[in-house]
PDB file of C-alpha atoms in Angstrom:
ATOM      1  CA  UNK A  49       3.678  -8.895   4.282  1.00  0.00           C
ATOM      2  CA  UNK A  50       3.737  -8.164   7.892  1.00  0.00           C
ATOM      3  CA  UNK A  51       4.043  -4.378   9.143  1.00  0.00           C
ATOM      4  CA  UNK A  52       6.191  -3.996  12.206  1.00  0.00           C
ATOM      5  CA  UNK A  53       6.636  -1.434  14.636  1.00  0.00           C
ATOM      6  CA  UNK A  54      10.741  -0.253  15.412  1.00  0.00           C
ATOM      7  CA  UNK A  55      12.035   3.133  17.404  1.00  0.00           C
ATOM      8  CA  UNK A  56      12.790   4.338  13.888  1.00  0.00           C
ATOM      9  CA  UNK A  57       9.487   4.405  12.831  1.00  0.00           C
ATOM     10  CA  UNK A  58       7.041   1.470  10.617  1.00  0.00           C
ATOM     11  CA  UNK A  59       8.695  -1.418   8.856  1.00  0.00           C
ATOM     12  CA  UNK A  60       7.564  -3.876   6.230  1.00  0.00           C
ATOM     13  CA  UNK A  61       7.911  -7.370   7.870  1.00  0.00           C
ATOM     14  CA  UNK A  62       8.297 -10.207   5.404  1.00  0.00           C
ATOM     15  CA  UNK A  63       7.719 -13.705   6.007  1.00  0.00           C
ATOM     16  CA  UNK A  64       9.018 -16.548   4.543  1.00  0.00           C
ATOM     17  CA  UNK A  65       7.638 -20.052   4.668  1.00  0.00           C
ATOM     18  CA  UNK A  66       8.891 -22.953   3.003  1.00  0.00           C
ATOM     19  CA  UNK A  67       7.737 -26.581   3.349  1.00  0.00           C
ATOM     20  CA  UNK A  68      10.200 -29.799   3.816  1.00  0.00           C
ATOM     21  CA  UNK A  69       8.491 -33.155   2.941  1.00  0.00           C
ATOM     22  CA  UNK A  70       9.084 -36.083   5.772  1.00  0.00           C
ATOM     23  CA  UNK A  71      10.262 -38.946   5.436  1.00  0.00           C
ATOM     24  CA  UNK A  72       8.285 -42.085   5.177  1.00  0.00           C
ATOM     25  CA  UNK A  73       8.340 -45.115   7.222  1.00  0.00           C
ATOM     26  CA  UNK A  74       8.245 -48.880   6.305  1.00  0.00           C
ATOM     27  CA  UNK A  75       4.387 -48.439   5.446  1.00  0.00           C
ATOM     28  CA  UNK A  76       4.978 -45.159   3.529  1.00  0.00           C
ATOM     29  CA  UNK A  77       3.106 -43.075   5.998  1.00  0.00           C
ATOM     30  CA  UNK A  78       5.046 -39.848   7.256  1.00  0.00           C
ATOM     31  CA  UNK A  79       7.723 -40.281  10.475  1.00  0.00           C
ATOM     32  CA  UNK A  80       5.938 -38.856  13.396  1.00  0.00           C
ATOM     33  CA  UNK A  81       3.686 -35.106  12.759  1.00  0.00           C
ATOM     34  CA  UNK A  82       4.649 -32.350  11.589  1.00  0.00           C
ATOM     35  CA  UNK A  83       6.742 -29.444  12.740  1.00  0.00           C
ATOM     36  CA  UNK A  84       7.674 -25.799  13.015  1.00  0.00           C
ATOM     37  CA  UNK A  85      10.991 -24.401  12.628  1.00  0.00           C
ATOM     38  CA  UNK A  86      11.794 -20.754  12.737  1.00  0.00           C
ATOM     39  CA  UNK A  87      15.146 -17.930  12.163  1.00  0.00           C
ATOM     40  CA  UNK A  88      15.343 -14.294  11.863  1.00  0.00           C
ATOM     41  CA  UNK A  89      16.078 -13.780  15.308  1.00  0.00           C
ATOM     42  CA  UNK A  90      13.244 -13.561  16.717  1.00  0.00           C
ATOM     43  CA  UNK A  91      12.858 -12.761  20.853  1.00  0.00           C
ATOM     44  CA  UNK A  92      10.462 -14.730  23.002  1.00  0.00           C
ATOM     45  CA  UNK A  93       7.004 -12.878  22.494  1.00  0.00           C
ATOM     46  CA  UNK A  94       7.590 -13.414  18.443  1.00  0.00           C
ATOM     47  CA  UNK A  95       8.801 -16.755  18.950  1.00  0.00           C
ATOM     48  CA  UNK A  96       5.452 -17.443  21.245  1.00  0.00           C
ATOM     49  CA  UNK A  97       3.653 -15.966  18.705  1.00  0.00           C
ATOM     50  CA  UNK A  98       5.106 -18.476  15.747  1.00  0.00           C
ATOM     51  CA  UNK A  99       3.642 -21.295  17.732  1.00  0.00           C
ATOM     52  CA  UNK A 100       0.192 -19.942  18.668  1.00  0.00           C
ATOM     53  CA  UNK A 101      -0.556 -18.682  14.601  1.00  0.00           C
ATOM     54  CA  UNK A 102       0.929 -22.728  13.691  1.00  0.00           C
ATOM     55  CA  UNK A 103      -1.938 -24.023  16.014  1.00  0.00           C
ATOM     56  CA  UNK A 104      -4.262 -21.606  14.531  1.00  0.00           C
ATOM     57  CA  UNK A 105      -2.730 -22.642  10.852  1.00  0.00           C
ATOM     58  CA  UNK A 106      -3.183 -26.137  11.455  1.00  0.00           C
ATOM     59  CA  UNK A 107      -6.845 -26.065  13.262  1.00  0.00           C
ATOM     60  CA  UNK A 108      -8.241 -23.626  10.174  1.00  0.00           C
ATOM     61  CA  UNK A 109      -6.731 -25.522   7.478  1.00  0.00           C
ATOM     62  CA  UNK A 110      -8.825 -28.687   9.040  1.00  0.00           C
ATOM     63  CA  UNK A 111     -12.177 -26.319   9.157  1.00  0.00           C
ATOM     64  CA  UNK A 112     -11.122 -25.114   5.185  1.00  0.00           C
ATOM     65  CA  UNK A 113      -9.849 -28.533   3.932  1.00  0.00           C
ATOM     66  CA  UNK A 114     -11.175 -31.890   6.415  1.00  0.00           C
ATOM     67  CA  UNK A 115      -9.276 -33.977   4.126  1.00  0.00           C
ATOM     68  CA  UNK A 116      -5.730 -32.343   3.952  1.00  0.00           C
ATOM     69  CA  UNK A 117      -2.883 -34.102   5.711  1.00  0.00           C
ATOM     70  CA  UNK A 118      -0.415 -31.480   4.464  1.00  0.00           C
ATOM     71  CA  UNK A 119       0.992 -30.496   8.591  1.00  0.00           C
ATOM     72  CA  UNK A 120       0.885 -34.138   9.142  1.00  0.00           C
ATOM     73  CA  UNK A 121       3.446 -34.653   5.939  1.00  0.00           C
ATOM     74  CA  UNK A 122       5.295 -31.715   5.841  1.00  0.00           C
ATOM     75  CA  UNK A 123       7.627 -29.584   8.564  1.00  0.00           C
ATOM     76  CA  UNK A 124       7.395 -25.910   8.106  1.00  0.00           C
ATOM     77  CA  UNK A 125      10.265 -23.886   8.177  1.00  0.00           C
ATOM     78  CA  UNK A 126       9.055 -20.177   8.664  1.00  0.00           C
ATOM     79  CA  UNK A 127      12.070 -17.309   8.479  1.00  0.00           C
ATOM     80  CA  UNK A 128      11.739 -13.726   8.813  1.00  0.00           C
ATOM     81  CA  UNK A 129      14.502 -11.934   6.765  1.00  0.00           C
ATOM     82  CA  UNK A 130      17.332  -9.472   8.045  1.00  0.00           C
ATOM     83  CA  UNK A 131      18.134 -11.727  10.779  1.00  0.00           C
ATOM     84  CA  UNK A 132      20.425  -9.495  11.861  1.00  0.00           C
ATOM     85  CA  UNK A 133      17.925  -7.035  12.785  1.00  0.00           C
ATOM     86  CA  UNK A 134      16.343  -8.463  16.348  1.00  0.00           C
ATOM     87  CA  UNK A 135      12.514  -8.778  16.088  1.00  0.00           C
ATOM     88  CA  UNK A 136       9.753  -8.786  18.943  1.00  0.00           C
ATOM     89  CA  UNK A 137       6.248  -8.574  19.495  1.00  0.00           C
ATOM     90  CA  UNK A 138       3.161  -9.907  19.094  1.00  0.00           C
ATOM     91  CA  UNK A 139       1.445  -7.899  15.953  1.00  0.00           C
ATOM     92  CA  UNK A 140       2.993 -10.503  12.951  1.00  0.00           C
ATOM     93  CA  UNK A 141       0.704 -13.354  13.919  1.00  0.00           C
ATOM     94  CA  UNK A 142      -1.924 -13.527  11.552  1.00  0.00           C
ATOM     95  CA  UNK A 143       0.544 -12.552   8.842  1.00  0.00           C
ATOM     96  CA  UNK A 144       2.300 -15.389   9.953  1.00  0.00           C
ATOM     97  CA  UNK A 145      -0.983 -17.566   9.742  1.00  0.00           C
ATOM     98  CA  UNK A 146      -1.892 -16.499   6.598  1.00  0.00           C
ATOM     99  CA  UNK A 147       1.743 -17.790   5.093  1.00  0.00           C
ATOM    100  CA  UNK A 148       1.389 -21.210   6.189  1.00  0.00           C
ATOM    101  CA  UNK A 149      -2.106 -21.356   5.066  1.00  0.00           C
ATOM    102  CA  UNK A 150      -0.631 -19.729   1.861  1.00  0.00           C
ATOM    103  CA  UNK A 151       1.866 -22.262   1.399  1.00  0.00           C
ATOM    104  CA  UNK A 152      -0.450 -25.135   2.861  1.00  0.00           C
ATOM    105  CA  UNK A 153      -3.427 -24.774  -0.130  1.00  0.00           C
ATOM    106  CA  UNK A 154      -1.336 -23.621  -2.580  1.00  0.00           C
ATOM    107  CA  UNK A 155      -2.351 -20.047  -2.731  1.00  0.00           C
ATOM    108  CA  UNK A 156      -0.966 -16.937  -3.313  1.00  0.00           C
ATOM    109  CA  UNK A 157      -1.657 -14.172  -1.095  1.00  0.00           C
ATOM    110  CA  UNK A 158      -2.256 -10.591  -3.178  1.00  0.00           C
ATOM    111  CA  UNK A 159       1.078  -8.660  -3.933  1.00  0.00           C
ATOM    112  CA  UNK A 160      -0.006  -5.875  -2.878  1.00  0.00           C
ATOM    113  CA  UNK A 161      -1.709  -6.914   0.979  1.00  0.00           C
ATOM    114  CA  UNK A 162       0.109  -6.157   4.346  1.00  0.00           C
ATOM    115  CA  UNK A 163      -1.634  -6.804   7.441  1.00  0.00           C
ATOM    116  CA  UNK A 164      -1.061  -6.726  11.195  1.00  0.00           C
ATOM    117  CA  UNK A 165      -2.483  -8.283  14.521  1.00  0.00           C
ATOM    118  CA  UNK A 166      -2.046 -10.352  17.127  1.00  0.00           C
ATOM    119  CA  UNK A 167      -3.851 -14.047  16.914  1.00  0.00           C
ATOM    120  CA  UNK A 168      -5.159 -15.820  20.018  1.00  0.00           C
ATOM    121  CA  UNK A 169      -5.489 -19.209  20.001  1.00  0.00           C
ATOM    122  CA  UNK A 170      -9.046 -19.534  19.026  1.00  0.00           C
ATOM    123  CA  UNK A 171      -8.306 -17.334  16.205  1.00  0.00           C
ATOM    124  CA  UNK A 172      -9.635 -13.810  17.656  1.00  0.00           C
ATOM    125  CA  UNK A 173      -7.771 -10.995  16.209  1.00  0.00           C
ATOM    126  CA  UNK A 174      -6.305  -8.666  18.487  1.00  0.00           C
ATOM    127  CA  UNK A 175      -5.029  -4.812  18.819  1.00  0.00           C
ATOM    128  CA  UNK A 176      -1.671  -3.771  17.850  1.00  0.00           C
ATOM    129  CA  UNK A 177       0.305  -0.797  18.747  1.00  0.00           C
ATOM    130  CA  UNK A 178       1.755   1.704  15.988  1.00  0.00           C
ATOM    131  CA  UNK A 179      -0.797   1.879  13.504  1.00  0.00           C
ATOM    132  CA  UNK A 180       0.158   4.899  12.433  1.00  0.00           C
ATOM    133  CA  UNK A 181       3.987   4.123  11.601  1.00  0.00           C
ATOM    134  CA  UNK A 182       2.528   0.943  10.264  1.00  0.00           C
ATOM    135  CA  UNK A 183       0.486   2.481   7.616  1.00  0.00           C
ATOM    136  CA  UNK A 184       3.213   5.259   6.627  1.00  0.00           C
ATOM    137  CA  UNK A 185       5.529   1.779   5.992  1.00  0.00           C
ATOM    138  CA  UNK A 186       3.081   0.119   3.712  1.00  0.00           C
ATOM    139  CA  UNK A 187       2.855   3.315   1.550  1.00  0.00           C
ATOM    140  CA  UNK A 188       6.372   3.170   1.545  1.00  0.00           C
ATOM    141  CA  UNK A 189       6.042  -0.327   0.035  1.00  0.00           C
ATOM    142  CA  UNK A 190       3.910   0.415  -2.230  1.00  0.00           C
ATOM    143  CA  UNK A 191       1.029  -1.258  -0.138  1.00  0.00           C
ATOM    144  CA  UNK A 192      -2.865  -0.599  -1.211  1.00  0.00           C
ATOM    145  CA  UNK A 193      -4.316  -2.836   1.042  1.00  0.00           C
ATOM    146  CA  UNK A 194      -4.308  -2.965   5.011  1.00  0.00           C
ATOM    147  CA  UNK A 195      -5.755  -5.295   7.278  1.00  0.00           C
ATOM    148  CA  UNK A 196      -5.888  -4.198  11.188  1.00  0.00           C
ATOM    149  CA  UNK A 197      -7.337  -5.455  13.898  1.00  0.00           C
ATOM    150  CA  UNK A 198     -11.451  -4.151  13.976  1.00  0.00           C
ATOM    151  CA  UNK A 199     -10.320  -2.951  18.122  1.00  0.00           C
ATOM    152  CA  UNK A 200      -8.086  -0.382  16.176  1.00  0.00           C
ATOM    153  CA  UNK A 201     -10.698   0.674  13.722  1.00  0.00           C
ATOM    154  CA  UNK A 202     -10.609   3.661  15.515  1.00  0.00           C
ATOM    155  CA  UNK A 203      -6.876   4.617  15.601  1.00  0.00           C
ATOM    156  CA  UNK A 204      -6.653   4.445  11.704  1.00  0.00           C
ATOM    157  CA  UNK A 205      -9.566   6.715  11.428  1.00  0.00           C
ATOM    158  CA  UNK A 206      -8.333   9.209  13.217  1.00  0.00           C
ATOM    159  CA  UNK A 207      -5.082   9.506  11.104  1.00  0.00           C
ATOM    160  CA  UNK A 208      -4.561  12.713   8.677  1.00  0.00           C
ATOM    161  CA  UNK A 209      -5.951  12.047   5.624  1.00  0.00           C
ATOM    162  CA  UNK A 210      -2.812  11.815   3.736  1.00  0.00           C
ATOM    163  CA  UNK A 211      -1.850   8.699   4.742  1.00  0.00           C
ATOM    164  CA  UNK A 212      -5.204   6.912   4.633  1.00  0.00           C
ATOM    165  CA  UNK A 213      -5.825   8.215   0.895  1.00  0.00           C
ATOM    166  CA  UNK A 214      -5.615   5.286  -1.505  1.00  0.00           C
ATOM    167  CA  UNK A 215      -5.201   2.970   1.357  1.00  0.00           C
ATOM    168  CA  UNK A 216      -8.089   0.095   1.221  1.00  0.00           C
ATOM    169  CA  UNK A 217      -8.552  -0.636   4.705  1.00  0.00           C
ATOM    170  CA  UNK A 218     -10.211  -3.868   6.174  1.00  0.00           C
ATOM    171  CA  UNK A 219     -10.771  -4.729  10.355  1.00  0.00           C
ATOM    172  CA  UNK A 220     -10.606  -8.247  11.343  1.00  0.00           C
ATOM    173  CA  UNK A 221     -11.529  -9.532  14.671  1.00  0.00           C
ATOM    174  CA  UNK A 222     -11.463 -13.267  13.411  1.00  0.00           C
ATOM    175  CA  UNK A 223      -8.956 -14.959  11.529  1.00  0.00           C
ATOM    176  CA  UNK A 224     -11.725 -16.110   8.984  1.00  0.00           C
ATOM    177  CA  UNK A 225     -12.167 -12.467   8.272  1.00  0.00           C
ATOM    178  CA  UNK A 226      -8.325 -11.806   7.391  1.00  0.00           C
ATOM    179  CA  UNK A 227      -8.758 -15.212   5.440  1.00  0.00           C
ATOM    180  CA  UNK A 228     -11.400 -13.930   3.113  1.00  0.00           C
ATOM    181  CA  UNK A 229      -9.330 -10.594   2.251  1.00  0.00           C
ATOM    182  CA  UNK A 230      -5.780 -12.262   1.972  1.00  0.00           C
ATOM    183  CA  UNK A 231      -6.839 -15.362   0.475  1.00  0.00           C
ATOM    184  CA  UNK A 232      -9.527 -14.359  -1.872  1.00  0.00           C
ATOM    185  CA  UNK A 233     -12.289 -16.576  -0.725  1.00  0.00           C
ATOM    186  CA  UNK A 234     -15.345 -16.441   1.573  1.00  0.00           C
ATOM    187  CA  UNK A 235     -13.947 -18.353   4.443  1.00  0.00           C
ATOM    188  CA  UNK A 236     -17.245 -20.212   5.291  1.00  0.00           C
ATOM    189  CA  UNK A 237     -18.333 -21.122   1.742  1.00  0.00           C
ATOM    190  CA  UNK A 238     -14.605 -22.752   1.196  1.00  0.00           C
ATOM    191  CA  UNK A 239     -15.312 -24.314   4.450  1.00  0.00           C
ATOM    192  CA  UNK A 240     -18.909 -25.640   3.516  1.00  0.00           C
ATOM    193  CA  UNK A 241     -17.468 -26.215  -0.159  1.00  0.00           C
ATOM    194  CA  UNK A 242     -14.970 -29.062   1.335  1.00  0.00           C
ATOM    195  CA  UNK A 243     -17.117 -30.455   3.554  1.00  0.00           C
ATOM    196  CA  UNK A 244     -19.554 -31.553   0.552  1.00  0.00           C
ATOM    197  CA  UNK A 245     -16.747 -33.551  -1.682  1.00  0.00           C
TER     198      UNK A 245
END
């Protein structure tokens, strides 16, 4: 779960990802490589933001898992519910990494995780806005565990106790860091792991 910013206040972002096998040519290999679709009405700087954390997706699946073709033989279709409800910004991209990788090894992420930050393209997680209407909306949603940015470490700490009580926060400033707390799993190890089959 994503946590969004609105002039209302913090809102619990949800994304959806879904995978749609290819179809084969004469030799049974996938038509062409894989792609991204995306709906929810999303504006530009989300939109942007769908591609960069696909790159990212795609690049750290081949660091986790050398051997998986699974972008190469599936299109991704990502949505973002109440698509009536416009939606900007930059903060859902490693939440939207972390669903494709989700969906790509087969791996649940923990019920009970939200997370914000913007991803770069090398995988650098970077400050949001609105942490502290964020957090208030993952209490809301029943949320016990947070990952933020590590550049607004310092913005959570200095929010009233109340809302950080029973909160387990984590800071990320790499994507392998929001990996190992979303995904259960040291990021490196599972790295080293597949590179030894």
């Amino acid at each position: 779960m994503g946590l969004a910013w609105t002039s209302m206040g913090g809102s619990a972002l949800y994304i959806e990802t879904q995978s749609i096998e290819r179809g084969k040519d004469g030799e049974g290999k996938p038509k062409g490589g894989g792609t991204l679709k995306t709906t929810g009405q999303l504006g530009e700087v989300m939109s942007e933001s769908t591609q960069i954390a696909y790159t990212v997706a795609r690049a750290r699946l081949a660091q986790v898992e050398p051997e998986s073709t699974y972008f190469e033989d599936y299109d991704i279709h990502m949505h973002v519910p109440e698509g009536a409800t416009p939606k900007d910004g930059p903060s859902a991209g490693v939440t939207m990494v972390t669903a494709m990788l989700s969906l790509a090894l087969d791996k649940p992420v923990k019920n009970d995780l939200a997370m914000t930050g913007e991803i770069s393209l090398t995988g650098k997680v970077l400050p949001v806005g609105g942490i502290k209407e964020k957090t208030m909306a993952a209490r809301r949603a029943g949320i016990k565990t947070i990952i933020f940015p590590h550049e607004n470490k310092r913005d959570f700490d200095e929010l009233p106790e109340y809302l950080k009580d029973g909160i387990d926060a984590h800071f990320a400033s790499d994507y392998e860091e929001v990996f190992d707390v979303a995904l259960g799993g040291q990021f490196a190890l599972h790295a080293m792991h597949s590179q030894e089959l």
